[in-house]
Amino acid sequence: MPDEILKKIEKMTVLELADLVKALEKKFGVTAAMPVGMPSNAAGAVATGEDNKVEEKTNFKVILKEIGPNKIKVIKEIRTFTALGLKESKDLVESAPNTVKENVDKKEAEGIKEKLEAVGAVVEIK
């Protein structure tokens, strides 16, 4: 039964979904809006000083600092994790230091760094 409902919802347009939400709110006497007094941060921290905690960085930037001795291998690796063509990848590598990829999670950034360092490049994660 829940699967059938989800399949029907997946096929609905945005306007149909908005009407559905309104109908559900009216039928069950509820609201889909967040209550005003609720904390808006994801952790739901209490306002007694927990808001001052330092948040862990989640978006990283991978920077190619130096090409190293294997320029062609570095260009090939750049092409594997970017949508750049051959000329664009070559230009990026030759203009080092340069940003290879932005707004990636830590695991992906470390993976890119490992692959580039394996072919002789010098890479930094910020």
mmCIF file with all atom_site columns, N, CA, C and O in Angstrom, residues 48-104:
data_model
loop_
_atom_site.group_PDB
_atom_site.id
_atom_site.type_symbol
_atom_site.label_atom_id
_atom_site.label_alt_id
_atom_site.label_comp_id
_atom_site.label_asym_id
_atom_site.label_entity_id
_atom_site.label_seq_id
_atom_site.pdbx_PDB_ins_code
_atom_site.Cartn_x
_atom_site.Cartn_y
_atom_site.Cartn_z
_atom_site.occupancy
_atom_site.B_iso_or_equiv
_atom_site.pdbx_formal_charge
_atom_site.auth_seq_id
_atom_site.auth_comp_id
_atom_site.auth_asym_id
_atom_site.auth_atom_id
_atom_site.pdbx_PDB_model_num
ATOM 1   N N  . THR A 1 48  ? 21.712 27.450 24.763  1.00 0.00 ? 48  THR A N  1
ATOM 2   C CA . THR A 1 48  ? 22.434 27.718 26.001  1.00 0.00 ? 48  THR A CA 1
ATOM 3   C C  . THR A 1 48  ? 23.942 27.639 25.823  1.00 0.00 ? 48  THR A C  1
ATOM 4   O O  . THR A 1 48  ? 24.653 27.224 26.717  1.00 0.00 ? 48  THR A O  1
ATOM 5   N N  . GLY A 1 49  ? 24.434 27.989 24.658  1.00 0.00 ? 49  GLY A N  1
ATOM 6   C CA . GLY A 1 49  ? 25.867 27.987 24.436  1.00 0.00 ? 49  GLY A CA 1
ATOM 7   C C  . GLY A 1 49  ? 26.324 26.917 23.468  1.00 0.00 ? 49  GLY A C  1
ATOM 8   O O  . GLY A 1 49  ? 27.454 26.927 23.019  1.00 0.00 ? 49  GLY A O  1
ATOM 9   N N  . GLU A 1 50  ? 25.468 25.971 23.152  1.00 0.00 ? 50  GLU A N  1
ATOM 10  C CA . GLU A 1 50  ? 25.854 24.938 22.200  1.00 0.00 ? 50  GLU A CA 1
ATOM 11  C C  . GLU A 1 50  ? 25.990 25.509 20.790  1.00 0.00 ? 50  GLU A C  1
ATOM 12  O O  . GLU A 1 50  ? 26.618 24.911 19.943  1.00 0.00 ? 50  GLU A O  1
ATOM 13  N N  . ASP A 1 51  ? 25.398 26.666 20.538  1.00 0.00 ? 51  ASP A N  1
ATOM 14  C CA . ASP A 1 51  ? 25.490 27.290 19.225  1.00 0.00 ? 51  ASP A CA 1
ATOM 15  C C  . ASP A 1 51  ? 26.912 27.768 18.938  1.00 0.00 ? 51  ASP A C  1
ATOM 16  O O  . ASP A 1 51  ? 27.254 28.017 17.795  1.00 0.00 ? 51  ASP A O  1
ATOM 17  N N  . ASN A 1 52  ? 27.716 27.903 19.954  1.00 0.00 ? 52  ASN A N  1
ATOM 18  C CA . ASN A 1 52  ? 29.069 28.413 19.781  1.00 0.00 ? 52  ASN A CA 1
ATOM 19  C C  . ASN A 1 52  ? 30.065 27.341 19.365  1.00 0.00 ? 52  ASN A C  1
ATOM 20  O O  . ASN A 1 52  ? 31.233 27.636 19.171  1.00 0.00 ? 52  ASN A O  1
ATOM 21  N N  . LYS A 1 53  ? 29.633 26.092 19.238  1.00 0.00 ? 53  LYS A N  1
ATOM 22  C CA . LYS A 1 53  ? 30.533 25.029 18.831  1.00 0.00 ? 53  LYS A CA 1
ATOM 23  C C  . LYS A 1 53  ? 30.995 25.260 17.401  1.00 0.00 ? 53  LYS A C  1
ATOM 24  O O  . LYS A 1 53  ? 30.237 25.739 16.568  1.00 0.00 ? 53  LYS A O  1
ATOM 25  N N  . VAL A 1 54  ? 32.227 24.876 17.120  1.00 0.00 ? 54  VAL A N  1
ATOM 26  C CA . VAL A 1 54  ? 32.769 25.011 15.778  1.00 0.00 ? 54  VAL A CA 1
ATOM 27  C C  . VAL A 1 54  ? 32.219 23.874 14.925  1.00 0.00 ? 54  VAL A C  1
ATOM 28  O O  . VAL A 1 54  ? 32.317 22.708 15.292  1.00 0.00 ? 54  VAL A O  1
ATOM 29  N N  . GLU A 1 55  ? 31.644 24.238 13.781  1.00 0.00 ? 55  GLU A N  1
ATOM 30  C CA . GLU A 1 55  ? 31.105 23.225 12.890  1.00 0.00 ? 55  GLU A CA 1
ATOM 31  C C  . GLU A 1 55  ? 32.226 22.622 12.064  1.00 0.00 ? 55  GLU A C  1
ATOM 32  O O  . GLU A 1 55  ? 33.131 23.314 11.638  1.00 0.00 ? 55  GLU A O  1
ATOM 33  N N  . GLU A 1 56  ? 32.131 21.334 11.813  1.00 0.00 ? 56  GLU A N  1
ATOM 34  C CA . GLU A 1 56  ? 33.129 20.661 10.997  1.00 0.00 ? 56  GLU A CA 1
ATOM 35  C C  . GLU A 1 56  ? 32.924 21.044 9.535   1.00 0.00 ? 56  GLU A C  1
ATOM 36  O O  . GLU A 1 56  ? 31.803 21.086 9.031   1.00 0.00 ? 56  GLU A O  1
ATOM 37  N N  . LYS A 1 57  ? 34.018 21.318 8.863   1.00 0.00 ? 57  LYS A N  1
ATOM 38  C CA . LYS A 1 57  ? 33.960 21.723 7.463   1.00 0.00 ? 57  LYS A CA 1
ATOM 39  C C  . LYS A 1 57  ? 33.496 20.543 6.614   1.00 0.00 ? 57  LYS A C  1
ATOM 40  O O  . LYS A 1 57  ? 33.978 19.432 6.758   1.00 0.00 ? 57  LYS A O  1
ATOM 41  N N  . THR A 1 58  ? 32.545 20.799 5.703   1.00 0.00 ? 58  THR A N  1
ATOM 42  C CA . THR A 1 58  ? 32.011 19.721 4.876   1.00 0.00 ? 58  THR A CA 1
ATOM 43  C C  . THR A 1 58  ? 32.310 19.908 3.392   1.00 0.00 ? 58  THR A C  1
ATOM 44  O O  . THR A 1 58  ? 32.216 18.961 2.636   1.00 0.00 ? 58  THR A O  1
ATOM 45  N N  . ASN A 1 59  ? 32.640 21.115 2.975   1.00 0.00 ? 59  ASN A N  1
ATOM 46  C CA . ASN A 1 59  ? 32.966 21.369 1.578   1.00 0.00 ? 59  ASN A CA 1
ATOM 47  C C  . ASN A 1 59  ? 34.440 21.712 1.451   1.00 0.00 ? 59  ASN A C  1
ATOM 48  O O  . ASN A 1 59  ? 34.940 22.582 2.138   1.00 0.00 ? 59  ASN A O  1
ATOM 49  N N  . PHE A 1 60  ? 35.103 21.021 0.541   1.00 0.00 ? 60  PHE A N  1
ATOM 50  C CA . PHE A 1 60  ? 36.533 21.203 0.372   1.00 0.00 ? 60  PHE A CA 1
ATOM 51  C C  . PHE A 1 60  ? 36.863 21.594 -1.064  1.00 0.00 ? 60  PHE A C  1
ATOM 52  O O  . PHE A 1 60  ? 36.075 21.367 -1.982  1.00 0.00 ? 60  PHE A O  1
ATOM 53  N N  . LYS A 1 61  ? 38.048 22.152 -1.221  1.00 0.00 ? 61  LYS A N  1
ATOM 54  C CA . LYS A 1 61  ? 38.562 22.554 -2.522  1.00 0.00 ? 61  LYS A CA 1
ATOM 55  C C  . LYS A 1 61  ? 39.872 21.815 -2.747  1.00 0.00 ? 61  LYS A C  1
ATOM 56  O O  . LYS A 1 61  ? 40.741 21.796 -1.885  1.00 0.00 ? 61  LYS A O  1
ATOM 57  N N  . VAL A 1 62  ? 40.011 21.186 -3.927  1.00 0.00 ? 62  VAL A N  1
ATOM 58  C CA . VAL A 1 62  ? 41.230 20.462 -4.275  1.00 0.00 ? 62  VAL A CA 1
ATOM 59  C C  . VAL A 1 62  ? 42.046 21.358 -5.208  1.00 0.00 ? 62  VAL A C  1
ATOM 60  O O  . VAL A 1 62  ? 41.550 21.784 -6.248  1.00 0.00 ? 62  VAL A O  1
ATOM 61  N N  . ILE A 1 63  ? 43.283 21.636 -4.804  1.00 0.00 ? 63  ILE A N  1
ATOM 62  C CA . ILE A 1 63  ? 44.136 22.559 -5.561  1.00 0.00 ? 63  ILE A CA 1
ATOM 63  C C  . ILE A 1 63  ? 45.375 21.820 -6.048  1.00 0.00 ? 63  ILE A C  1
ATOM 64  O O  . ILE A 1 63  ? 46.086 21.200 -5.261  1.00 0.00 ? 63  ILE A O  1
ATOM 65  N N  . LEU A 1 64  ? 45.618 21.912 -7.350  1.00 0.00 ? 64  LEU A N  1
ATOM 66  C CA . LEU A 1 64  ? 46.834 21.362 -7.946  1.00 0.00 ? 64  LEU A CA 1
ATOM 67  C C  . LEU A 1 64  ? 47.923 22.404 -7.771  1.00 0.00 ? 64  LEU A C  1
ATOM 68  O O  . LEU A 1 64  ? 47.866 23.480 -8.356  1.00 0.00 ? 64  LEU A O  1
ATOM 69  N N  . LYS A 1 65  ? 48.906 22.103 -6.926  1.00 0.00 ? 65  LYS A N  1
ATOM 70  C CA . LYS A 1 65  ? 49.986 23.059 -6.645  1.00 0.00 ? 65  LYS A CA 1
ATOM 71  C C  . LYS A 1 65  ? 51.093 22.977 -7.685  1.00 0.00 ? 65  LYS A C  1
ATOM 72  O O  . LYS A 1 65  ? 51.588 23.986 -8.156  1.00 0.00 ? 65  LYS A O  1
ATOM 73  N N  . GLU A 1 66  ? 51.522 21.757 -8.017  1.00 0.00 ? 66  GLU A N  1
ATOM 74  C CA . GLU A 1 66  ? 52.591 21.544 -8.992  1.00 0.00 ? 66  GLU A CA 1
ATOM 75  C C  . GLU A 1 66  ? 52.252 20.326 -9.847  1.00 0.00 ? 66  GLU A C  1
ATOM 76  O O  . GLU A 1 66  ? 51.678 19.365 -9.361  1.00 0.00 ? 66  GLU A O  1
ATOM 77  N N  . ILE A 1 67  ? 52.646 20.388 -11.111 1.00 0.00 ? 67  ILE A N  1
ATOM 78  C CA . ILE A 1 67  ? 52.347 19.294 -12.039 1.00 0.00 ? 67  ILE A CA 1
ATOM 79  C C  . ILE A 1 67  ? 53.161 18.048 -11.728 1.00 0.00 ? 67  ILE A C  1
ATOM 80  O O  . ILE A 1 67  ? 52.646 16.944 -11.734 1.00 0.00 ? 67  ILE A O  1
ATOM 81  N N  . GLY A 1 68  ? 54.430 18.224 -11.484 1.00 0.00 ? 68  GLY A N  1
ATOM 82  C CA . GLY A 1 68  ? 55.316 17.083 -11.301 1.00 0.00 ? 68  GLY A CA 1
ATOM 83  C C  . GLY A 1 68  ? 55.870 16.626 -12.653 1.00 0.00 ? 68  GLY A C  1
ATOM 84  O O  . GLY A 1 68  ? 55.646 17.270 -13.679 1.00 0.00 ? 68  GLY A O  1
ATOM 85  N N  . PRO A 1 69  ? 56.563 15.504 -12.690 1.00 0.00 ? 69  PRO A N  1
ATOM 86  C CA . PRO A 1 69  ? 57.245 15.066 -13.909 1.00 0.00 ? 69  PRO A CA 1
ATOM 87  C C  . PRO A 1 69  ? 56.337 14.414 -14.960 1.00 0.00 ? 69  PRO A C  1
ATOM 88  O O  . PRO A 1 69  ? 56.744 14.249 -16.101 1.00 0.00 ? 69  PRO A O  1
ATOM 89  N N  . ASN A 1 70  ? 55.114 14.046 -14.611 1.00 0.00 ? 70  ASN A N  1
ATOM 90  C CA . ASN A 1 70  ? 54.224 13.303 -15.521 1.00 0.00 ? 70  ASN A CA 1
ATOM 91  C C  . ASN A 1 70  ? 53.021 14.131 -15.944 1.00 0.00 ? 70  ASN A C  1
ATOM 92  O O  . ASN A 1 70  ? 51.884 13.812 -15.610 1.00 0.00 ? 70  ASN A O  1
ATOM 93  N N  . LYS A 1 71  ? 53.252 15.178 -16.721 1.00 0.00 ? 71  LYS A N  1
ATOM 94  C CA . LYS A 1 71  ? 52.183 16.103 -17.109 1.00 0.00 ? 71  LYS A CA 1
ATOM 95  C C  . LYS A 1 71  ? 51.029 15.378 -17.811 1.00 0.00 ? 71  LYS A C  1
ATOM 96  O O  . LYS A 1 71  ? 49.862 15.620 -17.497 1.00 0.00 ? 71  LYS A O  1
ATOM 97  N N  . ILE A 1 72  ? 51.322 14.481 -18.711 1.00 0.00 ? 72  ILE A N  1
ATOM 98  C CA . ILE A 1 72  ? 50.270 13.796 -19.469 1.00 0.00 ? 72  ILE A CA 1
ATOM 99  C C  . ILE A 1 72  ? 49.408 12.935 -18.543 1.00 0.00 ? 72  ILE A C  1
ATOM 100 O O  . ILE A 1 72  ? 48.179 12.930 -18.650 1.00 0.00 ? 72  ILE A O  1
ATOM 101 N N  . LYS A 1 73  ? 50.034 12.231 -17.603 1.00 0.00 ? 73  LYS A N  1
ATOM 102 C CA . LYS A 1 73  ? 49.276 11.406 -16.655 1.00 0.00 ? 73  LYS A CA 1
ATOM 103 C C  . LYS A 1 73  ? 48.406 12.271 -15.749 1.00 0.00 ? 73  LYS A C  1
ATOM 104 O O  . LYS A 1 73  ? 47.280 11.903 -15.418 1.00 0.00 ? 73  LYS A O  1
ATOM 105 N N  . VAL A 1 74  ? 48.925 13.428 -15.363 1.00 0.00 ? 74  VAL A N  1
ATOM 106 C CA . VAL A 1 74  ? 48.138 14.348 -14.525 1.00 0.00 ? 74  VAL A CA 1
ATOM 107 C C  . VAL A 1 74  ? 46.924 14.841 -15.310 1.00 0.00 ? 74  VAL A C  1
ATOM 108 O O  . VAL A 1 74  ? 45.811 14.886 -14.787 1.00 0.00 ? 74  VAL A O  1
ATOM 109 N N  . ILE A 1 75  ? 47.111 15.191 -16.577 1.00 0.00 ? 75  ILE A N  1
ATOM 110 C CA . ILE A 1 75  ? 45.995 15.650 -17.418 1.00 0.00 ? 75  ILE A CA 1
ATOM 111 C C  . ILE A 1 75  ? 44.936 14.550 -17.522 1.00 0.00 ? 75  ILE A C  1
ATOM 112 O O  . ILE A 1 75  ? 43.737 14.820 -17.388 1.00 0.00 ? 75  ILE A O  1
ATOM 113 N N  . LYS A 1 76  ? 45.373 13.311 -17.738 1.00 0.00 ? 76  LYS A N  1
ATOM 114 C CA . LYS A 1 76  ? 44.425 12.194 -17.829 1.00 0.00 ? 76  LYS A CA 1
ATOM 115 C C  . LYS A 1 76  ? 43.638 12.025 -16.539 1.00 0.00 ? 76  LYS A C  1
ATOM 116 O O  . LYS A 1 76  ? 42.427 11.793 -16.559 1.00 0.00 ? 76  LYS A O  1
ATOM 117 N N  . GLU A 1 77  ? 44.308 12.144 -15.392 1.00 0.00 ? 77  GLU A N  1
ATOM 118 C CA . GLU A 1 77  ? 43.615 12.019 -14.106 1.00 0.00 ? 77  GLU A CA 1
ATOM 119 C C  . GLU A 1 77  ? 42.626 13.162 -13.895 1.00 0.00 ? 77  GLU A C  1
ATOM 120 O O  . GLU A 1 77  ? 41.522 12.947 -13.414 1.00 0.00 ? 77  GLU A O  1
ATOM 121 N N  . ILE A 1 78  ? 43.019 14.372 -14.266 1.00 0.00 ? 78  ILE A N  1
ATOM 122 C CA . ILE A 1 78  ? 42.114 15.534 -14.139 1.00 0.00 ? 78  ILE A CA 1
ATOM 123 C C  . ILE A 1 78  ? 40.831 15.268 -14.917 1.00 0.00 ? 78  ILE A C  1
ATOM 124 O O  . ILE A 1 78  ? 39.730 15.545 -14.446 1.00 0.00 ? 78  ILE A O  1
ATOM 125 N N  . ARG A 1 79  ? 40.960 14.703 -16.103 1.00 0.00 ? 79  ARG A N  1
ATOM 126 C CA . ARG A 1 79  ? 39.789 14.440 -16.947 1.00 0.00 ? 79  ARG A CA 1
ATOM 127 C C  . ARG A 1 79  ? 38.868 13.392 -16.333 1.00 0.00 ? 79  ARG A C  1
ATOM 128 O O  . ARG A 1 79  ? 37.670 13.393 -16.610 1.00 0.00 ? 79  ARG A O  1
ATOM 129 N N  . THR A 1 80  ? 39.398 12.490 -15.468 1.00 0.00 ? 80  THR A N  1
ATOM 130 C CA . THR A 1 80  ? 38.550 11.443 -14.890 1.00 0.00 ? 80  THR A CA 1
ATOM 131 C C  . THR A 1 80  ? 37.581 11.981 -13.842 1.00 0.00 ? 80  THR A C  1
ATOM 132 O O  . THR A 1 80  ? 36.522 11.403 -13.636 1.00 0.00 ? 80  THR A O  1
ATOM 133 N N  . PHE A 1 81  ? 37.913 13.074 -13.167 1.00 0.00 ? 81  PHE A N  1
ATOM 134 C CA . PHE A 1 81  ? 36.989 13.591 -12.151 1.00 0.00 ? 81  PHE A CA 1
ATOM 135 C C  . PHE A 1 81  ? 36.530 15.006 -12.409 1.00 0.00 ? 81  PHE A C  1
ATOM 136 O O  . PHE A 1 81  ? 36.035 15.679 -11.510 1.00 0.00 ? 81  PHE A O  1
ATOM 137 N N  . THR A 1 82  ? 36.672 15.486 -13.638 1.00 0.00 ? 82  THR A N  1
ATOM 138 C CA . THR A 1 82  ? 36.058 16.748 -14.034 1.00 0.00 ? 82  THR A CA 1
ATOM 139 C C  . THR A 1 82  ? 35.344 16.522 -15.353 1.00 0.00 ? 82  THR A C  1
ATOM 140 O O  . THR A 1 82  ? 35.539 15.498 -15.998 1.00 0.00 ? 82  THR A O  1
ATOM 141 N N  . ALA A 1 83  ? 34.548 17.463 -15.743 1.00 0.00 ? 83  ALA A N  1
ATOM 142 C CA . ALA A 1 83  ? 33.844 17.366 -17.020 1.00 0.00 ? 83  ALA A CA 1
ATOM 143 C C  . ALA A 1 83  ? 34.616 18.113 -18.107 1.00 0.00 ? 83  ALA A C  1
ATOM 144 O O  . ALA A 1 83  ? 34.054 18.445 -19.141 1.00 0.00 ? 83  ALA A O  1
ATOM 145 N N  . LEU A 1 84  ? 35.894 18.358 -17.867 1.00 0.00 ? 84  LEU A N  1
ATOM 146 C CA . LEU A 1 84  ? 36.690 19.129 -18.804 1.00 0.00 ? 84  LEU A CA 1
ATOM 147 C C  . LEU A 1 84  ? 37.157 18.280 -19.974 1.00 0.00 ? 84  LEU A C  1
ATOM 148 O O  . LEU A 1 84  ? 37.433 17.093 -19.834 1.00 0.00 ? 84  LEU A O  1
ATOM 149 N N  . GLY A 1 85  ? 37.279 18.932 -21.126 1.00 0.00 ? 85  GLY A N  1
ATOM 150 C CA . GLY A 1 85  ? 37.830 18.279 -22.297 1.00 0.00 ? 85  GLY A CA 1
ATOM 151 C C  . GLY A 1 85  ? 39.347 18.254 -22.208 1.00 0.00 ? 85  GLY A C  1
ATOM 152 O O  . GLY A 1 85  ? 39.949 18.750 -21.247 1.00 0.00 ? 85  GLY A O  1
ATOM 153 N N  . LEU A 1 86  ? 39.972 17.719 -23.232 1.00 0.00 ? 86  LEU A N  1
ATOM 154 C CA . LEU A 1 86  ? 41.421 17.577 -23.237 1.00 0.00 ? 86  LEU A CA 1
ATOM 155 C C  . LEU A 1 86  ? 42.119 18.934 -23.160 1.00 0.00 ? 86  LEU A C  1
ATOM 156 O O  . LEU A 1 86  ? 43.025 19.136 -22.358 1.00 0.00 ? 86  LEU A O  1
ATOM 157 N N  . LYS A 1 87  ? 41.696 19.896 -23.991 1.00 0.00 ? 87  LYS A N  1
ATOM 158 C CA . LYS A 1 87  ? 42.341 21.212 -24.010 1.00 0.00 ? 87  LYS A CA 1
ATOM 159 C C  . LYS A 1 87  ? 42.160 21.936 -22.676 1.00 0.00 ? 87  LYS A C  1
ATOM 160 O O  . LYS A 1 87  ? 43.107 22.506 -22.138 1.00 0.00 ? 87  LYS A O  1
ATOM 161 N N  . GLU A 1 88  ? 40.947 21.886 -22.125 1.00 0.00 ? 88  GLU A N  1
ATOM 162 C CA . GLU A 1 88  ? 40.681 22.554 -20.857 1.00 0.00 ? 88  GLU A CA 1
ATOM 163 C C  . GLU A 1 88  ? 41.488 21.927 -19.718 1.00 0.00 ? 88  GLU A C  1
ATOM 164 O O  . GLU A 1 88  ? 42.012 22.626 -18.853 1.00 0.00 ? 88  GLU A O  1
ATOM 165 N N  . SER A 1 89  ? 41.585 20.602 -19.731 1.00 0.00 ? 89  SER A N  1
ATOM 166 C CA . SER A 1 89  ? 42.368 19.911 -18.706 1.00 0.00 ? 89  SER A CA 1
ATOM 167 C C  . SER A 1 89  ? 43.843 20.283 -18.818 1.00 0.00 ? 89  SER A C  1
ATOM 168 O O  . SER A 1 89  ? 44.514 20.525 -17.815 1.00 0.00 ? 89  SER A O  1
ATOM 169 N N  . LYS A 1 90  ? 44.341 20.335 -20.039 1.00 0.00 ? 90  LYS A N  1
ATOM 170 C CA . LYS A 1 90  ? 45.738 20.700 -20.277 1.00 0.00 ? 90  LYS A CA 1
ATOM 171 C C  . LYS A 1 90  ? 45.992 22.123 -19.781 1.00 0.00 ? 90  LYS A C  1
ATOM 172 O O  . LYS A 1 90  ? 46.987 22.385 -19.095 1.00 0.00 ? 90  LYS A O  1
ATOM 173 N N  . ASP A 1 91  ? 45.082 23.042 -20.114 1.00 0.00 ? 91  ASP A N  1
ATOM 174 C CA . ASP A 1 91  ? 45.226 24.433 -19.676 1.00 0.00 ? 91  ASP A CA 1
ATOM 175 C C  . ASP A 1 91  ? 45.213 24.529 -18.149 1.00 0.00 ? 91  ASP A C  1
ATOM 176 O O  . ASP A 1 91  ? 45.997 25.280 -17.563 1.00 0.00 ? 91  ASP A O  1
ATOM 177 N N  . LEU A 1 92  ? 44.322 23.779 -17.503 1.00 0.00 ? 92  LEU A N  1
ATOM 178 C CA . LEU A 1 92  ? 44.243 23.791 -16.037 1.00 0.00 ? 92  LEU A CA 1
ATOM 179 C C  . LEU A 1 92  ? 45.553 23.301 -15.442 1.00 0.00 ? 92  LEU A C  1
ATOM 180 O O  . LEU A 1 92  ? 46.083 23.915 -14.519 1.00 0.00 ? 92  LEU A O  1
ATOM 181 N N  . VAL A 1 93  ? 46.098 22.212 -15.970 1.00 0.00 ? 93  VAL A N  1
ATOM 182 C CA . VAL A 1 93  ? 47.335 21.635 -15.441 1.00 0.00 ? 93  VAL A CA 1
ATOM 183 C C  . VAL A 1 93  ? 48.507 22.582 -15.666 1.00 0.00 ? 93  VAL A C  1
ATOM 184 O O  . VAL A 1 93  ? 49.315 22.812 -14.764 1.00 0.00 ? 93  VAL A O  1
ATOM 185 N N  . GLU A 1 94  ? 48.586 23.160 -16.843 1.00 0.00 ? 94  GLU A N  1
ATOM 186 C CA . GLU A 1 94  ? 49.712 24.037 -17.156 1.00 0.00 ? 94  GLU A CA 1
ATOM 187 C C  . GLU A 1 94  ? 49.669 25.354 -16.392 1.00 0.00 ? 94  GLU A C  1
ATOM 188 O O  . GLU A 1 94  ? 50.686 26.017 -16.243 1.00 0.00 ? 94  GLU A O  1
ATOM 189 N N  . SER A 1 95  ? 48.503 25.741 -15.905 1.00 0.00 ? 95  SER A N  1
ATOM 190 C CA . SER A 1 95  ? 48.401 26.995 -15.162 1.00 0.00 ? 95  SER A CA 1
ATOM 191 C C  . SER A 1 95  ? 48.470 26.777 -13.649 1.00 0.00 ? 95  SER A C  1
ATOM 192 O O  . SER A 1 95  ? 48.048 27.634 -12.881 1.00 0.00 ? 95  SER A O  1
ATOM 193 N N  . ALA A 1 96  ? 49.011 25.630 -13.232 1.00 0.00 ? 96  ALA A N  1
ATOM 194 C CA . ALA A 1 96  ? 49.130 25.333 -11.797 1.00 0.00 ? 96  ALA A CA 1
ATOM 195 C C  . ALA A 1 96  ? 49.967 26.407 -11.116 1.00 0.00 ? 96  ALA A C  1
ATOM 196 O O  . ALA A 1 96  ? 50.897 26.929 -11.713 1.00 0.00 ? 96  ALA A O  1
ATOM 197 N N  . PRO A 1 97  ? 49.646 26.811 -9.901  1.00 0.00 ? 97  PRO A N  1
ATOM 198 C CA . PRO A 1 97  ? 48.610 26.272 -9.026  1.00 0.00 ? 97  PRO A CA 1
ATOM 199 C C  . PRO A 1 97  ? 47.214 26.724 -9.479  1.00 0.00 ? 97  PRO A C  1
ATOM 200 O O  . PRO A 1 97  ? 47.013 27.876 -9.848  1.00 0.00 ? 97  PRO A O  1
ATOM 201 N N  . ASN A 1 98  ? 46.292 25.778 -9.408  1.00 0.00 ? 98  ASN A N  1
ATOM 202 C CA . ASN A 1 98  ? 44.939 26.038 -9.874  1.00 0.00 ? 98  ASN A CA 1
ATOM 203 C C  . ASN A 1 98  ? 43.969 25.083 -9.167  1.00 0.00 ? 98  ASN A C  1
ATOM 204 O O  . ASN A 1 98  ? 44.347 23.980 -8.779  1.00 0.00 ? 98  ASN A O  1
ATOM 205 N N  . THR A 1 99  ? 42.721 25.517 -9.020  1.00 0.00 ? 99  THR A N  1
ATOM 206 C CA . THR A 1 99  ? 41.704 24.691 -8.381  1.00 0.00 ? 99  THR A CA 1
ATOM 207 C C  . THR A 1 99  ? 41.224 23.623 -9.352  1.00 0.00 ? 99  THR A C  1
ATOM 208 O O  . THR A 1 99  ? 40.798 23.931 -10.459 1.00 0.00 ? 99  THR A O  1
ATOM 209 N N  . VAL A 1 100 ? 41.275 22.366 -8.912  1.00 0.00 ? 100 VAL A N  1
ATOM 210 C CA . VAL A 1 100 ? 40.824 21.251 -9.730  1.00 0.00 ? 100 VAL A CA 1
ATOM 211 C C  . VAL A 1 100 ? 39.331 21.039 -9.544  1.00 0.00 ? 100 VAL A C  1
ATOM 212 O O  . VAL A 1 100 ? 38.582 20.908 -10.498 1.00 0.00 ? 100 VAL A O  1
ATOM 213 N N  . LYS A 1 101 ? 38.882 21.025 -8.286  1.00 0.00 ? 101 LYS A N  1
ATOM 214 C CA . LYS A 1 101 ? 37.471 20.785 -7.996  1.00 0.00 ? 101 LYS A CA 1
ATOM 215 C C  . LYS A 1 101 ? 37.102 21.485 -6.693  1.00 0.00 ? 101 LYS A C  1
ATOM 216 O O  . LYS A 1 101 ? 37.872 21.496 -5.749  1.00 0.00 ? 101 LYS A O  1
ATOM 217 N N  . GLU A 1 102 ? 35.894 22.075 -6.667  1.00 0.00 ? 102 GLU A N  1
ATOM 218 C CA . GLU A 1 102 ? 35.411 22.794 -5.482  1.00 0.00 ? 102 GLU A CA 1
ATOM 219 C C  . GLU A 1 102 ? 34.158 22.127 -4.939  1.00 0.00 ? 102 GLU A C  1
ATOM 220 O O  . GLU A 1 102 ? 33.483 21.377 -5.635  1.00 0.00 ? 102 GLU A O  1
ATOM 221 N N  . ASN A 1 103 ? 33.841 22.434 -3.697  1.00 0.00 ? 103 ASN A N  1
ATOM 222 C CA . ASN A 1 103 ? 32.620 21.974 -3.031  1.00 0.00 ? 103 ASN A CA 1
ATOM 223 C C  . ASN A 1 103 ? 32.455 20.457 -3.084  1.00 0.00 ? 103 ASN A C  1
ATOM 224 O O  . ASN A 1 103 ? 31.399 19.955 -3.449  1.00 0.00 ? 103 ASN A O  1
ATOM 225 N N  . VAL A 1 104 ? 33.507 19.741 -2.730  1.00 0.00 ? 104 VAL A N  1
ATOM 226 C CA . VAL A 1 104 ? 33.432 18.282 -2.648  1.00 0.00 ? 104 VAL A CA 1
ATOM 227 C C  . VAL A 1 104 ? 33.581 17.867 -1.196  1.00 0.00 ? 104 VAL A C  1
ATOM 228 O O  . VAL A 1 104 ? 34.139 18.596 -0.386  1.00 0.00 ? 104 VAL A O  1
#
